[in-house]
Amino acid sequence: MSPTRIPEATVARLPVYLRALNSLLEGDTRTCSSEELATAAGVNSAKLRKDLSHLGSYGTRGVGYDVEYLRYQIAREIGLTQDWPVVIVGIGNLGHALANYSGFTSRGFRTVALLDADSARQGELVAGLKIRPFTELSAIVREHGVAIGVIATPAAAAQSVCDHMVDAGIRSILNFAPSVLTVPAGVDVRMVDLSSELQILAYHEQRKSAPATPDPLDPGVVA
Amino acid sequence: MSPTRIPEATVARLPVYLRALNSLLEGDTRTCSSEELATAAGVNSAKLRKDLSHLGSYGTRGVGYDVEYLRYQIAREIGLTQDWPVVIVGIGNLGHALANYSGFTSRGFRTVALLDADSARQGELVAGLKIRPFTELSAIVREHGVAIGVIATPAAAAQSVCDHMVDAGIRSILNFAPSVLTVPAGVDVRMVDLSSELQILAYHEQRKSAPATPDPLDPGVVA
DNA sequence: CTCAGTTTGTTCCCACGTTCACAAACTCTT
DNA sequence: AAGAGTTTGTGAACGTGGGAACAAACTGAG
Ligand SMILES: NC(=O)c1ccc[n+]([C@@H]2O[C@H](COP(=O)([O-])OP(=O)(O)OC[C@H]3O[C@@H](n4cnc5c(N)ncnc54)[C@H](O)[C@@H]3O)[C@@H](O)[C@H]2O)c1
Ligand SMILES: NC(=O)c1ccc[n+]([C@@H]2O[C@H](COP(=O)([O-])OP(=O)(O)OC[C@H]3O[C@@H](n4cnc5c(N)ncnc54)[C@H](O)[C@@H]3O)[C@@H](O)[C@H]2O)c1
């Protein structure tokens, strides 16, 4: 009974719930209350219940949730019952790490190709895959039905790589380059900016140590 | 005239504005309107103006913003006029990439130590720094006044590493391990979960290709 | 000086997200 | 079978954030 769209904030938390449920299953927990699951996921239990209610009514009042069943329902909602072919472009420091990351494959994603524009890198074997020329993107997307692309190139190349991805038919992009990407409607971009994360931490850190901002340039309350 | 707290959503965008301003400066732009800057940052111009108004009145009506001056003000607000010593714990695939990432150093952060529990890795030279034993954490934090720590260990070790960081005096943590961290009040944790990002993309991707959800188990509209 | 043109800072309103609190629905004991 | 104890799902209150729209403040020309 969920023909309605799921709120974006809820969607962003579903992967967290999925992780928590997997942890519980490893500990042989068959059933759990919203309180337990919320604690494991690090959220408020009311929020958890409301989130889950958007997917449907998968719990039992007075009892809780069947861990295995709920996990399946969330996985189905996200679309992890199939697995998604992914290409990674830009196999430098970060690209190598991503290619070697087992967490992607174990969570419904399959890296089908590693691409790089630098001919010196091509042919190198990373995590069992050969690095291939960027020009093969289009053929690879067609062959494997790739819908998701990861950009791990320098910022200067990101928009160009993005454009080629879109042309090739990729409709979802995960961007690690610190650069704003422009895409046509219908294409999703998610940006992961590690420097921004540190800067946000720095902002709060500064506020902790200096409760009263001195700032010699600021005249204070303008009288 | 900004003694008020800056909204969290605004804080999260300040790094983006900073990047955009740096780009403009490289292109020798001395002055810019909110419209220009908003486009460069990929946001709505009204939102940009409201964000900046939280920092103070740094623009000139009818003219726009002085790029250099605004950049300084944002940097000061975030706390990037000083630079922040950072330790990275867990120098595996991802830790290596982070250690080699120049984007951190160029944006006000200085990696002062790389730590790993695996004695086989210790002594290895990465990005000009020797990998040191995790047990030295406390001494390093004291010596350099480290306030920010990065966790790039497996999920199983993350909470333990986190606890040691907090004991050592670290009050801001960037966590790459897919694991919910419990910390005392006063400590900030930001989580970067790459698998979650892909899963969120997968959710939307699924909705694109299948406008009408079939789902043989669902009886559809309950009549 | 005045007026037209430009752009900021801010106000107002709406949509979304979070949290509390509670009725509805279940289990288990007696 | 009834009542006590649990726990879900949701309605309602509250807070935060986004965007349109506009007055205030500047520039520059005549
Ligand atoms: N290394 C990190 O930990 C880290 C952290 C945060 C963000 N980033 C960002 O991720 C991106 C990659 O970082 P990195 O350290 O791996 O850089 P890198 O220089 O080591 O690797 C970049 C790779 O992209 C390839 N490349 C360049 N232009 C290309 C193009 N047009 N098409 C295809 N491939 C191309 C290069 O040949 C190189 O192999 C950068 O934008 C960086 O800012 C990196
Ligand atoms: N590799 C990636 O691209 C990637 C992407 C997303 C998330 N992650 C997450 O980042 C983390 C690291 O990933 P990785 O691929 O680098 O793993 P890895 O196994 O290559 O590296 C982990 C490192 O942590 C060290 N370590 C283990 N326990 C420790 C402890 N208690 N104290 C200090 N150091 C310890 C290990 O010796 C090893 O060097 C994992 O949690 C992973 O899920 C990695």
Coordinates of C-alpha atoms (C1' of nucleotides) and ligand atoms in Angstrom, one line a residue:
Chain A
M1 CA 0.0 0.0 0.0
S2 CA 2.7 2.4 -1.0
P3 CA 2.0 4.0 -4.4
T4 CA 3.2 7.3 -3.0
R5 CA 6.7 8.6 -3.6
I6 CA 9.2 8.0 -0.8
P7 CA 10.7 11.2 0.7
E8 CA 14.3 11.8 -0.3
A9 CA 15.4 11.9 3.3
T10 CA 14.0 8.5 3.9
V11 CA 15.6 7.1 0.8
A12 CA 19.0 8.3 2.1
R13 CA 18.5 6.4 5.3
L14 CA 17.4 3.1 3.8
P15 CA 21.0 2.0 3.1
V16 CA 21.8 2.6 6.8
Y17 CA 18.9 0.5 7.9
L18 CA 20.0 -2.2 5.5
R19 CA 23.5 -2.2 7.1
A20 CA 22.0 -2.4 10.6
L21 CA 19.8 -5.3 9.6
N22 CA 22.7 -7.2 8.1
S23 CA 24.6 -6.7 11.4
L24 CA 21.6 -8.0 13.4
L25 CA 21.3 -11.1 11.1
E26 CA 25.0 -11.8 11.6
G27 CA 24.3 -11.9 15.3
D28 CA 21.5 -14.3 14.7
T29 CA 18.8 -11.9 15.6
R30 CA 15.5 -13.0 14.0
T31 CA 13.3 -10.2 15.2
C32 CA 13.8 -6.7 16.4
S33 CA 11.8 -3.7 17.7
S34 CA 12.0 -0.3 16.1
E35 CA 13.9 0.8 19.2
E36 CA 16.6 -1.8 18.7
L37 CA 17.0 -1.2 15.0
A38 CA 17.0 2.6 15.5
T39 CA 19.8 2.3 18.0
A40 CA 21.8 0.1 15.6
A41 CA 21.2 2.6 12.8
G42 CA 21.9 5.7 15.0
V43 CA 18.5 7.4 14.5
N44 CA 15.4 8.2 16.5
S45 CA 12.9 5.3 16.7
A46 CA 9.9 7.4 15.6
K47 CA 11.8 8.5 12.5
L48 CA 12.7 4.9 11.8
R49 CA 9.0 3.8 12.1
K50 CA 7.8 6.7 9.9
D51 CA 10.5 5.9 7.3
L52 CA 9.5 2.2 7.2
S53 CA 5.8 3.1 7.0
H54 CA 6.5 4.7 3.7
L55 CA 7.5 1.3 2.3
G56 CA 4.5 -0.5 3.7
S57 CA 3.4 -2.2 6.8
Y58 CA 6.0 -4.8 7.4
G59 CA 6.1 -4.9 11.2
T60 CA 3.8 -6.6 13.7
R61 CA 2.4 -4.5 16.6
G62 CA 3.4 -5.8 19.9
V63 CA 6.2 -7.9 18.3
G64 CA 8.4 -5.9 16.0
Y65 CA 10.0 -6.6 12.6
D66 CA 11.2 -9.8 11.1
V67 CA 14.8 -9.0 10.3
E68 CA 15.1 -11.2 7.3
Y69 CA 11.8 -10.1 5.8
L70 CA 12.4 -6.4 6.4
R71 CA 15.8 -6.6 4.9
Y72 CA 14.4 -8.2 1.8
Q73 CA 11.7 -5.5 1.5
I74 CA 14.2 -2.7 1.8
A75 CA 16.6 -4.3 -0.6
R76 CA 13.7 -4.7 -3.1
E77 CA 12.7 -1.1 -2.6
I78 CA 16.2 0.2 -3.3
G79 CA 16.5 -2.1 -6.2
L80 CA 19.2 -4.4 -4.9
T81 CA 17.5 -7.6 -5.8
Q82 CA 19.2 -7.2 -9.2
D83 CA 22.9 -6.1 -9.3
W84 CA 24.0 -3.0 -11.0
P85 CA 26.9 -2.9 -13.4
V86 CA 29.2 0.1 -12.7
V87 CA 32.1 1.8 -14.6
I88 CA 34.8 3.7 -12.9
V89 CA 36.6 6.5 -14.8
G90 CA 40.0 7.8 -13.6
I91 CA 42.0 5.1 -12.1
G92 CA 44.5 7.2 -10.0
N93 CA 44.9 7.1 -6.3
L94 CA 41.2 7.1 -5.5
G95 CA 40.2 5.0 -8.5
H96 CA 42.5 2.2 -7.4
A97 CA 41.0 2.3 -3.9
L98 CA 37.5 2.2 -5.3
A99 CA 38.3 -0.6 -7.7
N100 CA 39.7 -2.7 -4.8
Y101 CA 36.8 -2.0 -2.5
S102 CA 34.9 -5.2 -1.8
G103 CA 32.1 -3.2 -0.1
F104 CA 30.6 -2.3 -3.5
T105 CA 30.4 -5.9 -4.9
S106 CA 29.0 -7.2 -1.6
R107 CA 26.2 -4.6 -1.8
G108 CA 24.7 -5.2 -5.2
F109 CA 27.1 -3.5 -7.4
R110 CA 29.5 -5.0 -10.0
T111 CA 32.4 -3.1 -11.4
V112 CA 32.4 -4.1 -15.1
A113 CA 35.2 -1.7 -16.3
L114 CA 37.9 0.6 -15.3
L115 CA 38.7 3.4 -17.7
D116 CA 41.5 6.0 -17.9
A117 CA 42.6 8.5 -20.5
D118 CA 46.2 8.0 -19.8
S119 CA 47.6 5.4 -22.1
A120 CA 50.5 4.7 -19.7
R121 CA 48.0 3.3 -17.3
Q122 CA 46.1 1.2 -19.8
G123 CA 46.5 -2.6 -19.6
E124 CA 47.4 -2.4 -15.9
L125 CA 45.6 -5.0 -13.9
V126 CA 43.6 -3.7 -10.9
A127 CA 41.4 -5.9 -8.8
G128 CA 41.2 -8.5 -11.6
L129 CA 40.2 -5.9 -14.3
K130 CA 42.4 -4.4 -17.0
I131 CA 42.4 -0.6 -17.2
R132 CA 40.9 0.2 -20.6
P133 CA 41.0 3.4 -22.8
F134 CA 38.3 5.9 -22.0
T135 CA 37.2 5.8 -25.7
E136 CA 35.7 2.4 -25.1
L137 CA 33.1 3.9 -22.7
S138 CA 30.2 3.9 -25.1
A139 CA 30.8 0.3 -26.2
I140 CA 31.1 -0.9 -22.7
V141 CA 27.9 0.8 -21.6
R142 CA 26.0 -0.8 -24.4
E143 CA 27.4 -4.2 -23.9
H144 CA 26.8 -4.4 -20.1
G145 CA 23.8 -2.1 -19.9
V146 CA 25.6 0.1 -17.5
A147 CA 23.4 2.8 -15.8
I148 CA 25.8 4.0 -13.1
G149 CA 29.1 5.7 -13.6
V150 CA 31.8 6.8 -11.1
I151 CA 34.0 9.8 -11.8
A152 CA 37.4 9.8 -10.1
T153 CA 39.3 12.0 -12.5
P154 CA 40.8 15.5 -11.7
A155 CA 38.3 18.3 -11.4
A156 CA 39.3 19.7 -14.8
A157 CA 38.3 16.6 -16.6
A158 CA 35.1 15.9 -14.7
Q159 CA 32.6 17.8 -16.8
S160 CA 33.9 16.4 -20.0
V161 CA 33.9 12.8 -18.7
C162 CA 30.4 13.5 -17.4
D163 CA 29.2 14.6 -20.8
H164 CA 30.6 11.5 -22.5
M165 CA 28.9 9.4 -19.8
V166 CA 25.6 11.0 -20.5
D167 CA 26.0 10.6 -24.3
A168 CA 26.8 6.9 -23.7
G169 CA 23.5 6.5 -21.9
I170 CA 24.6 6.6 -18.3
R171 CA 21.8 8.2 -16.2
S172 CA 23.3 8.1 -12.7
I173 CA 26.7 9.5 -11.7
L174 CA 28.7 9.4 -8.5
N175 CA 31.2 12.3 -8.7
F176 CA 34.4 12.4 -6.5
A177 CA 36.0 15.4 -8.3
P178 CA 35.5 18.7 -6.6
S179 CA 33.6 20.2 -9.4
V180 CA 29.9 21.1 -10.1
L181 CA 28.5 19.0 -12.9
T182 CA 25.9 20.2 -15.3
V183 CA 23.6 17.5 -16.6
P184 CA 20.4 17.3 -18.6
A185 CA 17.1 16.5 -16.8
G186 CA 16.7 12.9 -16.1
V187 CA 20.3 12.4 -15.1
D188 CA 21.1 12.1 -11.4
V189 CA 24.4 13.3 -9.9
R190 CA 25.6 12.7 -6.4
M191 CA 28.7 14.4 -5.2
V192 CA 31.1 13.2 -2.6
D193 CA 33.5 16.0 -1.6
L194 CA 35.9 14.9 1.1
S195 CA 37.4 18.4 1.5
S196 CA 34.0 19.8 2.2
E197 CA 33.5 17.2 4.9
L198 CA 36.7 18.2 6.6
Q199 CA 35.8 21.9 6.3
I200 CA 32.5 21.4 7.9
L201 CA 34.2 19.6 10.8
A202 CA 36.7 22.5 11.0
Y203 CA 33.9 25.0 11.2
H204 CA 32.3 23.3 14.2
E205 CA 35.7 22.7 15.8
Q206 CA 36.5 26.4 15.6
R207 CA 33.2 27.2 17.4
K208 CA 34.1 24.7 20.2
S209 CA 37.4 26.2 21.1
A210 CA 36.4 29.9 20.6
P211 CA 33.0 30.6 22.1
A212 CA 33.5 34.3 21.8
T213 CA 34.8 35.3 18.3
P214 CA 37.4 38.1 18.8
D215 CA 37.9 39.3 15.1
P216 CA 39.9 42.5 15.4
L217 CA 38.4 43.8 12.0
D218 CA 34.8 43.5 13.2
P219 CA 33.6 46.7 15.0
G220 CA 31.2 44.5 17.0
V221 CA 27.6 45.7 17.5
V222 CA 27.3 48.7 15.2
A223 CA 26.1 51.4 17.5
Chain B
M1 CA 26.4 41.9 12.6
S2 CA 26.1 38.1 12.8
P3 CA 26.2 36.9 16.3
T4 CA 23.5 34.3 15.4
R5 CA 24.3 30.7 14.7
I6 CA 24.7 29.8 11.0
P7 CA 22.2 27.2 9.8
E8 CA 23.7 23.8 9.2
A9 CA 22.5 23.7 5.6
T10 CA 24.4 26.9 5.0
V11 CA 27.6 25.7 6.6
A12 CA 27.5 22.7 4.3
R13 CA 27.4 24.9 1.3
L14 CA 30.2 27.3 2.3
P15 CA 32.9 25.0 1.1
V16 CA 31.2 24.9 -2.3
Y17 CA 31.1 28.7 -2.5
L18 CA 34.8 28.8 -1.5
R19 CA 35.6 26.5 -4.4
A20 CA 33.6 28.6 -6.8
L21 CA 35.3 31.7 -5.7
N22 CA 38.7 30.1 -6.2
S23 CA 37.8 29.2 -9.7
L24 CA 36.7 32.8 -10.4
L25 CA 39.9 34.1 -9.0
E26 CA 41.9 31.8 -11.3
G27 CA 40.0 33.3 -14.2
D28 CA 41.0 36.8 -12.9
T29 CA 37.4 37.8 -12.0
R30 CA 37.6 40.5 -9.4
T31 CA 33.9 41.1 -8.8
C32 CA 30.9 38.9 -9.3
S33 CA 27.1 39.0 -8.9
S34 CA 25.1 36.5 -6.8
E35 CA 23.8 35.2 -10.0
E36 CA 27.2 34.4 -11.4
L37 CA 28.5 32.9 -8.2
A38 CA 25.3 30.9 -7.8
T39 CA 25.7 29.4 -11.3
A40 CA 29.3 28.5 -10.6
A41 CA 28.3 26.9 -7.3
G42 CA 25.3 25.1 -8.8
V43 CA 22.7 26.7 -6.5
N44 CA 19.8 29.1 -6.7
S45 CA 20.9 32.8 -6.4
A46 CA 18.4 33.6 -3.7
K47 CA 19.7 30.8 -1.6
L48 CA 23.2 32.0 -2.1
R49 CA 22.4 35.5 -1.0
K50 CA 20.5 34.2 2.0
D51 CA 23.5 32.0 2.9
L52 CA 25.9 34.9 2.6
S53 CA 23.7 37.2 4.6
H54 CA 24.2 34.9 7.6
L55 CA 27.9 35.7 7.6
G56 CA 27.4 39.5 7.3
S57 CA 26.9 42.1 4.6
Y58 CA 29.9 41.6 2.4
G59 CA 28.3 42.6 -0.9
T60 CA 27.5 46.0 -2.5
R61 CA 24.1 46.6 -3.9
G62 CA 24.1 47.4 -7.6
V63 CA 27.6 46.0 -7.9
G64 CA 28.0 42.5 -6.4
Y65 CA 30.7 40.9 -4.3
D66 CA 34.5 41.4 -4.3
V67 CA 35.7 37.9 -5.0
E68 CA 38.9 38.1 -3.0
Y69 CA 37.3 39.8 0.0
L70 CA 34.3 37.4 0.1
R71 CA 36.7 34.4 -0.2
Y72 CA 38.6 35.6 2.8
Q73 CA 35.4 36.1 4.8
I74 CA 34.1 32.7 4.1
A75 CA 37.5 31.1 4.8
R76 CA 37.6 33.0 8.1
E77 CA 34.1 31.9 9.0
I78 CA 34.9 28.2 8.3
G79 CA 38.2 28.6 10.2
L80 CA 40.6 28.1 7.3
T81 CA 42.8 31.0 8.1
Q82 CA 44.7 28.6 10.4
D83 CA 45.5 25.2 9.1
W84 CA 44.3 22.1 10.8
P85 CA 46.5 19.1 11.7
V86 CA 44.9 15.8 10.8
V87 CA 45.7 12.2 11.5
I88 CA 44.6 9.3 9.3
V89 CA 44.1 5.9 10.9
G90 CA 44.0 2.8 8.7
I91 CA 46.4 3.0 5.8
G92 CA 44.9 0.4 3.5
N93 CA 43.5 1.0 0.0
L94 CA 41.5 4.1 1.0
G95 CA 44.0 5.4 3.5
H96 CA 46.8 5.4 0.9
A97 CA 44.6 7.4 -1.5
L98 CA 43.7 9.9 1.2
A99 CA 47.3 10.3 2.3
N100 CA 48.3 11.0 -1.3
Y101 CA 45.4 13.5 -1.9
S102 CA 46.7 17.0 -2.5
G103 CA 43.3 18.5 -2.2
F104 CA 43.4 18.3 1.6
T105 CA 46.7 20.2 2.0
S106 CA 45.7 22.8 -0.5
R107 CA 42.5 23.5 1.5
G108 CA 43.8 24.2 4.9
F109 CA 44.5 20.7 6.2
R110 CA 47.8 19.2 7.1
T111 CA 48.2 15.4 7.5
V112 CA 50.6 15.1 10.4
A113 CA 50.6 11.3 10.9
L114 CA 49.5 8.1 9.3
L115 CA 48.7 5.3 11.7
D116 CA 48.0 1.6 11.3
A117 CA 47.7 -1.3 13.7
D118 CA 49.3 -3.8 11.3
S119 CA 53.0 -4.0 12.2
A120 CA 53.7 -5.2 8.6
R121 CA 52.7 -1.8 7.3
Q122 CA 54.6 0.3 9.8
G123 CA 57.6 2.1 8.5
E124 CA 56.3 2.2 5.0
L125 CA 56.7 5.6 3.4
V126 CA 53.4 7.2 2.0
A127 CA 53.3 10.7 0.7
G128 CA 56.4 11.6 2.6
L129 CA 55.2 10.3 5.9
K130 CA 56.1 7.1 7.6
I131 CA 53.3 4.8 8.8
R132 CA 53.4 4.7 12.6
P133 CA 51.9 2.3 15.1
F134 CA 48.4 3.1 16.3
T135 CA 49.6 3.2 19.9
E136 CA 51.4 6.5 19.2
L137 CA 48.1 8.2 18.6
S138 CA 47.9 9.9 22.0
A139 CA 51.4 11.3 21.9
I140 CA 50.9 12.6 18.3
V141 CA 47.6 14.3 19.2
R142 CA 49.3 16.0 22.2
E143 CA 52.4 17.0 20.2
H144 CA 50.6 18.5 17.2
G145 CA 47.4 19.6 18.9
V146 CA 45.4 17.4 16.5
A147 CA 41.6 18.1 16.6
I148 CA 40.5 16.1 13.6
G149 CA 40.8 12.4 12.9
V150 CA 40.0 10.3 9.9
I151 CA 39.0 6.7 10.2
A152 CA 39.8 4.4 7.2
T153 CA 39.9 1.1 9.0
P154 CA 37.6 -1.9 8.4
A155 CA 34.1 -1.4 10.0
A156 CA 34.9 -3.9 12.8
A157 CA 37.7 -1.7 14.1
A158 CA 36.0 1.7 13.7
Q159 CA 34.3 2.0 17.1
S160 CA 37.5 1.0 18.9
V161 CA 39.6 3.4 16.9
C162 CA 37.0 6.1 17.5
D163 CA 37.1 5.6 21.3
H164 CA 40.9 5.9 21.3
M165 CA 40.7 9.1 19.3
V166 CA 38.2 10.6 21.7
D167 CA 40.4 9.5 24.7
A168 CA 43.3 11.1 23.0
G169 CA 41.4 14.4 22.8
I170 CA 40.2 14.4 19.2
R171 CA 36.8 16.1 18.9
S172 CA 36.0 15.9 15.2
I173 CA 36.0 12.6 13.3
L174 CA 35.5 11.8 9.6
N175 CA 34.5 8.2 9.3
F176 CA 34.8 6.2 6.1
A177 CA 34.0 2.8 7.6
P178 CA 30.4 1.7 7.1
S179 CA 29.6 1.6 10.8
V180 CA 27.6 3.8 13.2
L181 CA 29.9 5.5 15.7
T182 CA 28.9 6.3 19.3
V183 CA 30.6 9.3 20.7
P184 CA 30.1 11.5 23.8
A185 CA 28.5 14.9 23.5
G186 CA 30.8 17.5 22.2
V187 CA 32.4 15.2 19.6
D188 CA 31.3 15.6 16.0
V189 CA 31.3 12.7 13.6
R190 CA 30.7 12.9 9.9
M191 CA 30.2 9.8 7.9
V192 CA 31.0 9.2 4.3
D193 CA 29.5 6.1 3.0
L194 CA 30.2 5.4 -0.6
S195 CA 28.0 2.3 -0.8
S196 CA 25.0 4.3 0.4
E197 CA 25.6 6.9 -2.3
L198 CA 25.5 4.2 -4.9
Q199 CA 22.4 2.7 -3.4
I200 CA 20.6 6.0 -3.5
L201 CA 21.5 6.3 -7.1
A202 CA 20.2 2.8 -7.7
Y203 CA 16.9 3.6 -6.1
H204 CA 16.3 6.5 -8.4
E205 CA 17.6 4.6 -11.4
Q206 CA 15.1 1.8 -10.7
R207 CA 12.3 4.3 -10.7
K208 CA 13.3 5.7 -14.0
S209 CA 13.3 2.4 -15.9
A210 CA 10.2 1.0 -14.2
P211 CA 7.5 3.7 -13.9
A212 CA 4.8 1.2 -12.9
T213 CA 6.1 -1.2 -10.2
P214 CA 4.9 -4.7 -11.0
D215 CA 5.7 -6.6 -7.8
P216 CA 3.8 -9.9 -8.1
L217 CA 3.4 -10.0 -4.3
D218 CA 1.6 -6.7 -4.0
P219 CA -2.1 -6.9 -4.7
G220 CA -2.1 -3.4 -6.0
V221 CA -4.7 -1.0 -4.9
V222 CA -6.6 -2.7 -2.1
A223 CA -10.2 -2.5 -3.2
Chain C
dC1 C1' 20.4 66.6 -9.0
dT2 C1' 17.4 63.2 -10.9
dC3 C1' 16.2 59.2 -13.0
dA4 C1' 16.8 54.6 -14.9
dG5 C1' 19.1 50.4 -14.2
dT6 C1' 21.3 47.0 -11.3
dT7 C1' 22.0 43.9 -7.5
dT8 C1' 21.9 43.0 -2.6
dG9 C1' 19.6 41.8 1.8
dT10 C1' 15.4 40.4 3.7
dT11 C1' 10.6 39.3 4.3
dC12 C1' 7.0 36.2 3.6
dC13 C1' 5.1 31.9 2.5
dC14 C1' 5.2 27.1 1.4
dA15 C1' 7.1 22.4 1.5
dC16 C1' 9.6 19.1 3.8
dG17 C1' 11.5 16.7 7.7
dT18 C1' 11.6 15.6 12.8
dT19 C1' 9.6 14.5 17.0
dC20 C1' 6.0 13.7 20.4
dA21 C1' 2.2 11.3 21.8
dC22 C1' -1.4 8.0 21.3
dA23 C1' -4.8 4.8 19.4
dA24 C1' -4.7 0.4 17.1
dA25 C1' -3.2 -4.1 17.0
dC26 C1' -0.7 -7.8 18.6
dT27 C1' 1.1 -11.5 22.5
dC28 C1' 0.9 -13.8 26.7
dT29 C1' -0.7 -14.8 31.2
dT30 C1' -4.2 -16.0 34.2
Chain D
dA1 C1' -12.0 -14.7 27.5
dA2 C1' -10.3 -10.8 29.5
dG3 C1' -6.8 -7.8 30.9
dA4 C1' -2.0 -6.3 31.3
dG5 C1' 1.9 -5.4 28.7
dT6 C1' 4.3 -4.3 24.1
dT7 C1' 5.1 -2.2 20.0
dT8 C1' 3.7 -0.5 15.5
dG9 C1' 1.8 3.1 12.5
dT10 C1' 0.2 7.8 12.2
dG11 C1' -1.9 12.4 13.3
dA12 C1' -0.6 16.8 14.8
dA13 C1' 2.7 20.3 16.4
dC14 C1' 7.0 22.2 15.6
dG15 C1' 11.2 23.6 13.4
dT16 C1' 14.2 24.1 9.4
dG17 C1' 15.1 25.2 4.7
dG18 C1' 14.0 26.9 -0.1
dG19 C1' 12.4 30.3 -3.3
dA20 C1' 9.7 34.2 -5.1
dA21 C1' 9.3 38.9 -4.7
dC22 C1' 10.5 43.3 -3.3
dA23 C1' 12.3 47.4 -0.8
dA24 C1' 16.8 49.4 0.0
dA25 C1' 21.1 50.8 -1.7
dC26 C1' 24.4 51.4 -5.0
dT27 C1' 26.2 53.2 -10.1
dG28 C1' 26.3 56.0 -13.9
dA29 C1' 24.3 58.9 -17.5
dG30 C1' 22.2 63.1 -18.7
Ligands
LIG1 N1 42.8 10.7 -3.6 C1 41.9 11.0 -2.8 O1 41.9 10.5 -1.6 C2 40.8 11.9 -3.1 C3 40.0 12.4 -2.1 C4 39.0 13.2 -2.4 C5 38.7 13.6 -3.7 N2 39.6 13.2 -4.7 C6 39.3 13.6 -6.0 O2 39.2 12.5 -6.8 C7 39.8 12.7 -8.1 C8 40.9 11.8 -8.3 O3 41.8 11.9 -7.3 P1 43.2 11.0 -7.4 O4 44.0 11.3 -6.2 O5 42.8 9.6 -7.7 O6 43.9 11.7 -8.7 P2 44.9 11.1 -9.7 O7 45.6 12.2 -10.4 O8 45.8 10.1 -8.9 O9 44.1 10.2 -10.7 C9 43.3 10.8 -11.7 C10 43.2 9.8 -12.8 O10 42.3 10.3 -13.8 C11 42.9 10.1 -15.1 N3 42.3 11.0 -16.0 C12 42.6 12.3 -16.2 N4 41.8 12.9 -17.1 C13 41.0 11.9 -17.6 C14 40.0 11.9 -18.6 N5 39.7 13.0 -19.3 N6 39.4 10.8 -18.8 C15 39.7 9.7 -18.1 N7 40.6 9.6 -17.2 C16 41.3 10.8 -16.9 C17 44.3 10.2 -14.9 O11 45.0 9.6 -16.0 C18 44.6 9.6 -13.6 O12 44.8 8.2 -13.7 C19 40.2 14.2 -8.0 O13 39.3 15.0 -8.6 C20 40.4 14.5 -6.6 O14 40.2 15.8 -6.3 C21 40.6 12.3 -4.4
LIG2 N1 38.6 1.2 -0.6 C1 37.6 2.0 -0.8 O1 37.5 2.6 -1.9 C2 36.5 2.3 0.2 C3 35.4 2.9 -0.2 C4 34.4 3.1 0.7 C5 34.5 2.7 2.0 N2 35.6 2.1 2.4 C6 35.8 1.8 3.8 O2 37.0 2.3 4.3 C7 37.6 1.4 5.1 C8 39.0 1.0 4.7 O3 38.9 0.4 3.4 P1 40.2 -0.2 2.7 O4 39.7 -0.7 1.4 O5 41.2 0.8 2.7 O6 40.5 -1.4 3.6 P2 41.9 -2.1 3.9 O7 41.7 -3.4 4.5 O8 42.7 -2.0 2.6 O9 42.6 -1.2 4.9 C9 42.3 -1.1 6.3 C10 43.6 -0.8 7.1 O10 43.2 -0.6 8.4 C11 44.2 -1.2 9.3 N3 43.6 -1.5 10.5 C12 42.8 -2.5 10.8 N4 42.4 -2.5 12.1 C13 43.0 -1.4 12.7 C14 43.0 -0.8 14.0 N5 42.3 -1.4 14.9 N6 43.7 0.3 14.2 C15 44.4 0.8 13.1 N7 44.4 0.4 11.9 C16 43.7 -0.8 11.7 C17 44.6 -2.4 8.5 O11 45.9 -2.8 8.9 C18 44.6 -1.9 7.1 O12 45.8 -1.3 6.7 C19 36.7 0.2 5.2 O13 35.8 0.4 6.4 C20 35.9 0.3 4.0 O14 34.6 -0.3 4.2 C21 36.7 1.9 1.5

